[in-house]
mmCIF file of C-alpha atoms in Angstrom:
data_model
loop_
_atom_site.group_PDB
_atom_site.id
_atom_site.type_symbol
_atom_site.label_atom_id
_atom_site.label_comp_id
_atom_site.label_asym_id
_atom_site.label_seq_id
_atom_site.Cartn_x
_atom_site.Cartn_y
_atom_site.Cartn_z
ATOM 1 C CA UNK A 8 -14.467 15.449 -29.451
ATOM 2 C CA UNK A 9 -11.942 18.274 -29.098
ATOM 3 C CA UNK A 10 -13.990 19.900 -26.314
ATOM 4 C CA UNK A 11 -14.253 16.572 -24.492
ATOM 5 C CA UNK A 12 -10.493 16.086 -24.878
ATOM 6 C CA UNK A 13 -9.958 19.534 -23.386
ATOM 7 C CA UNK A 14 -12.149 18.617 -20.421
ATOM 8 C CA UNK A 15 -10.312 15.334 -20.003
ATOM 9 C CA UNK A 16 -6.990 17.163 -19.985
ATOM 10 C CA UNK A 17 -8.292 19.661 -17.421
ATOM 11 C CA UNK A 18 -9.387 16.845 -15.104
ATOM 12 C CA UNK A 19 -6.000 15.123 -15.282
ATOM 13 C CA UNK A 20 -4.104 18.398 -14.702
ATOM 14 C CA UNK A 21 -6.346 19.088 -11.699
ATOM 15 C CA UNK A 22 -5.870 15.587 -10.252
ATOM 16 C CA UNK A 23 -2.133 15.305 -10.888
ATOM 17 C CA UNK A 24 -1.324 18.912 -10.051
ATOM 18 C CA UNK A 25 1.115 19.199 -12.924
ATOM 19 C CA UNK A 26 0.846 20.095 -16.595
ATOM 20 C CA UNK A 27 3.758 17.859 -17.561
ATOM 21 C CA UNK A 28 2.425 14.909 -15.551
ATOM 22 C CA UNK A 29 -0.995 15.273 -17.174
ATOM 23 C CA UNK A 30 0.658 15.487 -20.597
ATOM 24 C CA UNK A 31 2.481 12.193 -19.969
ATOM 25 C CA UNK A 32 -0.745 10.653 -18.722
ATOM 26 C CA UNK A 33 -2.600 11.708 -21.870
ATOM 27 C CA UNK A 34 0.339 10.812 -24.141
ATOM 28 C CA UNK A 35 0.986 14.267 -25.534
ATOM 29 C CA UNK A 36 3.508 17.088 -25.097
ATOM 30 C CA UNK A 37 3.293 19.694 -22.312
ATOM 31 C CA UNK A 38 2.750 22.321 -25.002
ATOM 32 C CA UNK A 39 -0.338 20.479 -26.268
ATOM 33 C CA UNK A 40 -1.618 20.089 -22.713
ATOM 34 C CA UNK A 41 -1.167 23.802 -22.039
ATOM 35 C CA UNK A 42 -2.896 24.708 -25.306
ATOM 36 C CA UNK A 43 -5.905 22.538 -24.414
ATOM 37 C CA UNK A 44 -6.248 24.198 -21.017
ATOM 38 C CA UNK A 45 -5.954 27.638 -22.597
ATOM 39 C CA UNK A 46 -8.596 26.761 -25.181
ATOM 40 C CA UNK A 47 -10.935 25.535 -22.447
ATOM 41 C CA UNK A 48 -10.382 28.698 -20.400
ATOM 42 C CA UNK A 49 -11.110 30.827 -23.453
ATOM 43 C CA UNK A 50 -14.321 28.901 -24.110
ATOM 44 C CA UNK A 51 -15.479 29.288 -20.489
ATOM 45 C CA UNK A 52 -14.279 32.856 -20.155
ATOM 46 C CA UNK A 53 -12.577 32.163 -16.810
ATOM 47 C CA UNK A 54 -9.159 31.176 -15.534
ATOM 48 C CA UNK A 55 -9.070 27.592 -14.267
ATOM 49 C CA UNK A 56 -5.513 27.562 -12.896
ATOM 50 C CA UNK A 57 -3.115 30.073 -11.415
ATOM 51 C CA UNK A 58 0.204 29.252 -13.047
ATOM 52 C CA UNK A 59 3.722 30.306 -12.106
ATOM 53 C CA UNK A 60 7.093 28.859 -13.052
ATOM 54 C CA UNK A 61 7.087 26.811 -9.838
ATOM 55 C CA UNK A 62 3.474 25.953 -9.100
ATOM 56 C CA UNK A 63 0.056 25.332 -10.562
ATOM 57 C CA UNK A 64 -3.034 25.771 -8.401
ATOM 58 C CA UNK A 65 -6.721 25.576 -9.358
ATOM 59 C CA UNK A 66 -8.707 28.771 -9.045
ATOM 60 C CA UNK A 67 -12.075 28.846 -7.316
ATOM 61 C CA UNK A 68 -13.679 28.555 -10.771
ATOM 62 C CA UNK A 69 -11.394 25.592 -11.479
ATOM 63 C CA UNK A 70 -12.512 23.805 -8.318
ATOM 64 C CA UNK A 71 -16.168 24.403 -9.188
ATOM 65 C CA UNK A 72 -15.706 23.239 -12.780
ATOM 66 C CA UNK A 73 -13.809 20.083 -11.754
ATOM 67 C CA UNK A 74 -16.779 18.405 -10.048
ATOM 68 C CA UNK A 75 -19.025 18.884 -13.059
ATOM 69 C CA UNK A 76 -16.284 17.994 -15.544
ATOM 70 C CA UNK A 77 -15.526 14.719 -13.791
ATOM 71 C CA UNK A 78 -19.228 13.760 -13.843
ATOM 72 C CA UNK A 79 -19.409 14.551 -17.569
ATOM 73 C CA UNK A 80 -16.462 12.261 -18.311
ATOM 74 C CA UNK A 81 -17.886 9.505 -16.128
ATOM 75 C CA UNK A 82 -21.201 9.725 -17.987
ATOM 76 C CA UNK A 83 -19.447 9.526 -21.356
ATOM 77 C CA UNK A 84 -17.388 6.522 -20.217
ATOM 78 C CA UNK A 85 -20.490 4.749 -18.916
ATOM 79 C CA UNK A 86 -22.431 5.454 -22.124
ATOM 80 C CA UNK A 87 -19.598 4.125 -24.281
ATOM 81 C CA UNK A 88 -19.274 1.052 -22.064
ATOM 82 C CA UNK A 89 -23.015 0.344 -22.328
ATOM 83 C CA UNK A 90 -22.892 0.496 -26.127
ATOM 84 C CA UNK A 91 -19.856 -1.778 -26.274
ATOM 85 C CA UNK A 92 -21.520 -4.204 -23.887
ATOM 86 C CA UNK A 93 -24.628 -4.427 -26.085
ATOM 87 C CA UNK A 94 -22.608 -4.845 -29.285
ATOM 88 C CA UNK A 95 -20.226 -7.335 -27.595
ATOM 89 C CA UNK A 96 -17.405 -5.489 -29.302
ATOM 90 C CA UNK A 97 -15.225 -4.118 -26.481
ATOM 91 C CA UNK A 98 -12.555 -1.680 -27.523
ATOM 92 C CA UNK A 99 -10.326 0.986 -26.095
ATOM 93 C CA UNK A 100 -7.326 1.150 -23.783
ATOM 94 C CA UNK A 101 -6.906 -0.353 -20.329
ATOM 95 C CA UNK A 102 -4.389 1.172 -17.917
ATOM 96 C CA UNK A 103 -3.029 -1.469 -15.553
ATOM 97 C CA UNK A 104 -0.507 -1.452 -12.706
ATOM 98 C CA UNK A 105 1.071 -4.406 -10.915
ATOM 99 C CA UNK A 106 3.943 -5.137 -8.524
ATOM 100 C CA UNK A 107 7.166 -6.133 -10.261
ATOM 101 C CA UNK A 108 7.143 -9.779 -9.215
ATOM 102 C CA UNK A 109 3.460 -10.363 -9.971
ATOM 103 C CA UNK A 110 3.617 -8.335 -13.176
ATOM 104 C CA UNK A 111 6.665 -10.064 -14.624
ATOM 105 C CA UNK A 112 5.619 -13.588 -13.687
ATOM 106 C CA UNK A 113 1.856 -13.639 -14.000
ATOM 107 C CA UNK A 114 0.491 -10.582 -15.853
ATOM 108 C CA UNK A 115 2.888 -9.613 -18.646
ATOM 109 C CA UNK A 116 3.183 -13.135 -20.146
ATOM 110 C CA UNK A 117 -0.600 -13.281 -20.664
ATOM 111 C CA UNK A 118 -1.167 -9.785 -22.072
ATOM 112 C CA UNK A 119 -0.429 -10.897 -25.691
ATOM 113 C CA UNK A 120 -2.934 -13.751 -25.338
ATOM 114 C CA UNK A 121 -5.579 -11.324 -24.067
ATOM 115 C CA UNK A 122 -4.846 -9.076 -27.047
ATOM 116 C CA UNK A 123 -5.276 -12.046 -29.401
ATOM 117 C CA UNK A 124 -8.721 -12.706 -27.924
ATOM 118 C CA UNK A 125 -9.742 -9.020 -27.942
ATOM 119 C CA UNK A 126 -7.783 -7.321 -30.744
ATOM 120 C CA UNK A 127 -9.521 -3.944 -30.292
ATOM 121 C CA UNK A 128 -8.402 -3.593 -26.659
ATOM 122 C CA UNK A 129 -4.969 -2.125 -25.966
ATOM 123 C CA UNK A 130 -3.197 -2.667 -22.634
ATOM 124 C CA UNK A 131 -0.848 -0.168 -20.968
ATOM 125 C CA UNK A 132 0.985 -2.060 -18.217
ATOM 126 C CA UNK A 133 3.044 -0.303 -15.534
ATOM 127 C CA UNK A 134 5.169 -2.401 -13.180
ATOM 128 C CA UNK A 135 6.404 -1.035 -9.859
ATOM 129 C CA UNK A 136 6.688 -2.117 -6.235
ATOM 130 C CA UNK A 137 5.884 1.400 -5.034
ATOM 131 C CA UNK A 138 2.522 2.361 -3.587
ATOM 132 C CA UNK A 139 -0.049 3.083 -6.303
ATOM 133 C CA UNK A 140 -2.868 5.644 -6.174
ATOM 134 C CA UNK A 141 -5.432 4.117 -8.520
ATOM 135 C CA UNK A 142 -7.609 7.229 -8.783
ATOM 136 C CA UNK A 143 -4.891 9.867 -9.060
ATOM 137 C CA UNK A 144 -2.969 7.871 -11.667
ATOM 138 C CA UNK A 145 -6.027 7.234 -13.815
ATOM 139 C CA UNK A 146 -5.753 3.447 -13.631
ATOM 140 C CA UNK A 147 -8.494 1.029 -14.603
ATOM 141 C CA UNK A 148 -7.015 -1.930 -12.739
ATOM 142 C CA UNK A 149 -4.242 -2.331 -10.159
ATOM 143 C CA UNK A 150 -3.002 -5.655 -8.840
ATOM 144 C CA UNK A 151 -2.067 -5.393 -5.167
ATOM 145 C CA UNK A 152 0.034 -7.775 -3.100
ATOM 146 C CA UNK A 153 -0.630 -7.156 0.579
ATOM 147 C CA UNK A 154 -3.362 -6.859 3.179
ATOM 148 C CA UNK A 155 -5.741 -3.940 2.700
ATOM 149 C CA UNK A 156 -7.009 -2.323 5.890
ATOM 150 C CA UNK A 157 -9.427 0.143 4.313
ATOM 151 C CA UNK A 158 -10.183 1.139 0.762
ATOM 152 C CA UNK A 159 -12.742 3.187 -1.111
ATOM 153 C CA UNK A 160 -11.960 1.065 -4.163
ATOM 154 C CA UNK A 161 -13.603 -2.108 -5.344
ATOM 155 C CA UNK A 162 -11.435 -4.969 -4.079
ATOM 156 C CA UNK A 163 -11.517 -8.427 -5.640
ATOM 157 C CA UNK A 164 -9.531 -11.147 -3.883
ATOM 158 C CA UNK A 165 -7.609 -13.336 -6.322
ATOM 159 C CA UNK A 166 -5.709 -15.649 -3.953
ATOM 160 C CA UNK A 167 -4.080 -16.003 -0.552
ATOM 161 C CA UNK A 168 -0.286 -16.055 -0.812
ATOM 162 C CA UNK A 169 1.726 -17.773 1.959
ATOM 163 C CA UNK A 170 5.070 -16.147 2.786
ATOM 164 C CA UNK A 171 8.337 -17.419 4.193
ATOM 165 C CA UNK A 172 11.435 -16.023 5.900
ATOM 166 C CA UNK A 173 14.500 -17.485 4.244
ATOM 167 C CA UNK A 174 18.231 -17.070 3.687
ATOM 168 C CA UNK A 175 21.053 -18.640 1.716
ATOM 169 C CA UNK A 176 22.976 -21.573 3.271
ATOM 170 C CA UNK A 177 26.112 -19.376 3.317
ATOM 171 C CA UNK A 178 24.365 -16.801 5.506
ATOM 172 C CA UNK A 179 23.028 -19.491 7.869
ATOM 173 C CA UNK A 180 26.485 -21.058 8.185
ATOM 174 C CA UNK A 181 27.942 -17.662 9.076
ATOM 175 C CA UNK A 182 25.201 -16.212 11.331
ATOM 176 C CA UNK A 183 23.075 -19.184 12.364
ATOM 177 C CA UNK A 184 19.415 -20.078 11.781
ATOM 178 C CA UNK A 185 17.127 -18.066 14.106
ATOM 179 C CA UNK A 186 14.308 -20.265 15.360
ATOM 180 C CA UNK A 187 11.789 -17.459 15.833
ATOM 181 C CA UNK A 188 11.195 -13.718 15.683
ATOM 182 C CA UNK A 189 12.679 -13.149 19.156
ATOM 183 C CA UNK A 190 15.993 -14.704 18.080
ATOM 184 C CA UNK A 191 15.851 -12.715 14.852
ATOM 185 C CA UNK A 192 15.806 -9.483 16.856
ATOM 186 C CA UNK A 193 18.038 -10.531 19.760
ATOM 187 C CA UNK A 194 20.876 -11.661 17.481
ATOM 188 C CA UNK A 195 20.466 -8.596 15.256
ATOM 189 C CA UNK A 196 20.245 -10.604 12.057
ATOM 190 C CA UNK A 197 20.700 -8.806 8.751
ATOM 191 C CA UNK A 198 17.158 -8.412 7.428
ATOM 192 C CA UNK A 199 16.533 -7.343 3.850
ATOM 193 C CA UNK A 200 13.593 -4.964 3.943
ATOM 194 C CA UNK A 201 11.207 -3.853 1.215
ATOM 195 C CA UNK A 202 10.948 -0.126 1.865
ATOM 196 C CA UNK A 203 9.480 2.822 0.002
ATOM 197 C CA UNK A 204 10.038 6.589 0.287
ATOM 198 C CA UNK A 205 8.147 7.836 3.319
ATOM 199 C CA UNK A 206 7.986 4.469 5.077
ATOM 200 C CA UNK A 207 8.654 4.822 8.803
ATOM 201 C CA UNK A 208 8.651 1.258 10.098
ATOM 202 C CA UNK A 209 11.103 -1.628 10.038
ATOM 203 C CA UNK A 210 8.768 -4.339 11.272
ATOM 204 C CA UNK A 211 7.802 -7.852 10.234
ATOM 205 C CA UNK A 212 4.440 -9.291 11.278
ATOM 206 C CA UNK A 213 4.964 -12.903 12.377
ATOM 207 C CA UNK A 214 2.627 -15.570 13.777
ATOM 208 C CA UNK A 215 3.554 -16.506 17.356
ATOM 209 C CA UNK A 216 1.846 -18.993 19.730
ATOM 210 C CA UNK A 217 0.097 -15.931 21.222
ATOM 211 C CA UNK A 218 -1.065 -14.611 17.875
ATOM 212 C CA UNK A 219 0.345 -12.104 15.351
ATOM 213 C CA UNK A 220 3.163 -9.908 16.644
ATOM 214 C CA UNK A 221 5.330 -7.237 15.064
ATOM 215 C CA UNK A 222 9.106 -7.585 15.362
ATOM 216 C CA UNK A 223 11.382 -4.607 14.815
ATOM 217 C CA UNK A 224 14.099 -5.730 12.437
ATOM 218 C CA UNK A 225 17.443 -4.267 11.418
ATOM 219 C CA UNK A 226 19.697 -4.674 8.439
ATOM 220 C CA UNK A 227 22.249 -2.945 6.206
ATOM 221 C CA UNK A 228 20.269 -3.160 2.973
ATOM 222 C CA UNK A 229 16.844 -2.065 1.797
ATOM 223 C CA UNK A 230 15.202 -1.589 -1.599
ATOM 224 C CA UNK A 231 11.841 -0.762 -3.159
ATOM 225 C CA UNK A 232 12.329 -3.651 -5.646
ATOM 226 C CA UNK A 233 11.463 -7.097 -4.320
ATOM 227 C CA UNK A 234 13.593 -8.898 -6.908
ATOM 228 C CA UNK A 235 16.640 -6.938 -5.740
ATOM 229 C CA UNK A 236 16.043 -8.267 -2.211
ATOM 230 C CA UNK A 237 15.868 -11.825 -3.551
ATOM 231 C CA UNK A 238 19.201 -11.331 -5.308
ATOM 232 C CA UNK A 239 20.835 -10.097 -2.109
ATOM 233 C CA UNK A 240 19.438 -13.063 -0.187
ATOM 234 C CA UNK A 241 20.818 -15.495 -2.778
ATOM 235 C CA UNK A 242 24.175 -13.756 -2.394
ATOM 236 C CA UNK A 243 24.144 -14.560 1.327
ATOM 237 C CA UNK A 244 23.609 -10.978 2.452
ATOM 238 C CA UNK A 245 20.701 -11.520 4.805
ATOM 239 C CA UNK A 246 17.235 -12.843 5.590
ATOM 240 C CA UNK A 247 14.338 -11.934 3.346
ATOM 241 C CA UNK A 248 10.561 -12.210 3.683
ATOM 242 C CA UNK A 249 9.006 -13.289 0.398
ATOM 243 C CA UNK A 250 5.762 -14.743 -0.950
ATOM 244 C CA UNK A 251 6.573 -18.405 -1.515
ATOM 245 C CA UNK A 252 5.562 -18.289 -5.171
ATOM 246 C CA UNK A 253 8.328 -15.756 -5.904
ATOM 247 C CA UNK A 254 11.127 -17.988 -4.610
ATOM 248 C CA UNK A 255 9.639 -21.479 -5.015
ATOM 249 C CA UNK A 256 12.389 -22.618 -7.385
ATOM 250 C CA UNK A 257 15.109 -21.422 -4.992
ATOM 251 C CA UNK A 258 13.455 -23.301 -2.122
ATOM 252 C CA UNK A 259 13.254 -26.473 -4.211
ATOM 253 C CA UNK A 260 16.953 -26.322 -5.124
ATOM 254 C CA UNK A 261 18.075 -25.333 -1.623
ATOM 255 C CA UNK A 262 19.593 -22.038 -2.711
ATOM 256 C CA UNK A 263 17.314 -20.479 -0.095
ATOM 257 C CA UNK A 264 16.383 -22.173 3.188
ATOM 258 C CA UNK A 265 13.453 -21.322 5.514
ATOM 259 C CA UNK A 266 14.357 -19.694 8.849
ATOM 260 C CA UNK A 267 12.313 -18.638 11.912
ATOM 261 C CA UNK A 268 9.998 -21.556 11.251
ATOM 262 C CA UNK A 269 8.536 -21.345 14.786
ATOM 263 C CA UNK A 270 7.077 -17.920 13.935
ATOM 264 C CA UNK A 271 6.279 -17.834 10.219
ATOM 265 C CA UNK A 272 5.098 -14.663 8.458
ATOM 266 C CA UNK A 273 1.413 -13.996 8.052
ATOM 267 C CA UNK A 274 0.130 -14.845 4.603
ATOM 268 C CA UNK A 275 -0.503 -11.965 2.257
ATOM 269 C CA UNK A 276 -3.164 -11.570 -0.434
ATOM 270 C CA UNK A 277 -3.216 -10.884 -4.133
ATOM 271 C CA UNK A 278 -6.128 -8.578 -4.985
ATOM 272 C CA UNK A 279 -7.370 -6.561 -7.929
ATOM 273 C CA UNK A 280 -8.297 -2.940 -7.206
ATOM 274 C CA UNK A 281 -10.440 -0.733 -9.395
ATOM 275 C CA UNK A 282 -12.717 2.255 -9.165
ATOM 276 C CA UNK A 283 -16.348 1.179 -8.786
ATOM 277 C CA UNK A 284 -17.491 2.948 -11.935
ATOM 278 C CA UNK A 285 -14.744 1.313 -14.045
ATOM 279 C CA UNK A 286 -16.219 -2.126 -13.402
ATOM 280 C CA UNK A 287 -19.186 -1.144 -15.591
ATOM 281 C CA UNK A 288 -16.809 -1.079 -18.542
ATOM 282 C CA UNK A 289 -16.903 -4.502 -20.287
ATOM 283 C CA UNK A 290 -13.251 -4.361 -21.319
ATOM 284 C CA UNK A 291 -12.234 -3.885 -17.671
ATOM 285 C CA UNK A 292 -14.410 -6.801 -16.570
ATOM 286 C CA UNK A 293 -12.996 -9.002 -19.316
ATOM 287 C CA UNK A 294 -9.410 -8.158 -18.453
ATOM 288 C CA UNK A 295 -9.942 -8.623 -14.716
ATOM 289 C CA UNK A 296 -11.655 -12.008 -15.152
ATOM 290 C CA UNK A 297 -9.004 -13.186 -17.623
ATOM 291 C CA UNK A 298 -5.999 -12.199 -15.499
ATOM 292 C CA UNK A 299 -7.485 -13.344 -12.184
ATOM 293 C CA UNK A 300 -8.010 -16.843 -13.593
ATOM 294 C CA UNK A 301 -4.481 -17.004 -15.007
ATOM 295 C CA UNK A 302 -2.956 -15.663 -11.777
ATOM 296 C CA UNK A 303 -4.655 -18.410 -9.775
ATOM 297 C CA UNK A 304 -3.401 -21.058 -12.218
ATOM 298 C CA UNK A 305 0.154 -19.686 -12.126
ATOM 299 C CA UNK A 306 0.131 -19.531 -8.316
ATOM 300 C CA UNK A 307 -1.003 -23.165 -8.075
ATOM 301 C CA UNK A 308 1.775 -24.249 -10.436
ATOM 302 C CA UNK A 309 4.406 -22.231 -8.548
ATOM 303 C CA UNK A 310 3.354 -23.734 -5.201
ATOM 304 C CA UNK A 311 3.094 -27.317 -6.450
ATOM 305 C CA UNK A 312 5.083 -29.677 -4.243
ATOM 306 C CA UNK A 313 5.844 -27.064 -1.589
ATOM 307 C CA UNK A 314 4.372 -26.863 1.911
ATOM 308 C CA UNK A 315 2.781 -23.587 3.054
#
């Protein structure tokens, strides 16, 4: 398997564009990653990468070899999956990503139970609210909260998730309760925005009598962590847009109060993304089915007694 491991390392270095990033991905040191690439180059008798202290670029031979190498690895993965499917003995490692809120509330608590049911499957869970590239990061499954316009990935809808604009009573007492998106903008309310590096827009998509409309918002605070925004809202620092399930308890206790009720936010969606070929792997199917069912149950419980 050493040759296959060398090919696998080459593919990850090529896709990630970094020896150190590929080493982290394959759970080894950069020195081991470099040695595997060197061994592969020696075997092939060609240079696969042009390396300097500041950059790493594939050679023409590297670009040619990548297409074939990726197909070889896909064939091996499919063959292993077919055998495991026949023997009903799934094993291996699943790499999973999820947003912080979804991951902490709905995914992470059920991972140990999944492991109890399938002791030969290991789960590597990464939680982040940043944008995820499923292919480049070598993920088997990624949970996505949001509307997908276009995707080359396999998308499985788990549930629709109503959202709400809300603020703490202290904020409303100080700044007032805007009735709709127009008042939100006109009175320059402090809006707490979920924003990632490279994002260019400060807009919220709200449902008006004339249909969906984007409102350009302003505010002194932003973060790429949704739970941080919730904390600021509870502290009376502004208005936040959140999926209702994330703040259901705060709505029940009155620590957060709905605002702009005349123009509520559009609902979002919880989906599971995966590469088409990964769905042939029985352990990926098992994990996806298991977590999708538990997510739906948890969402129903969180929303119990609340109006959309």
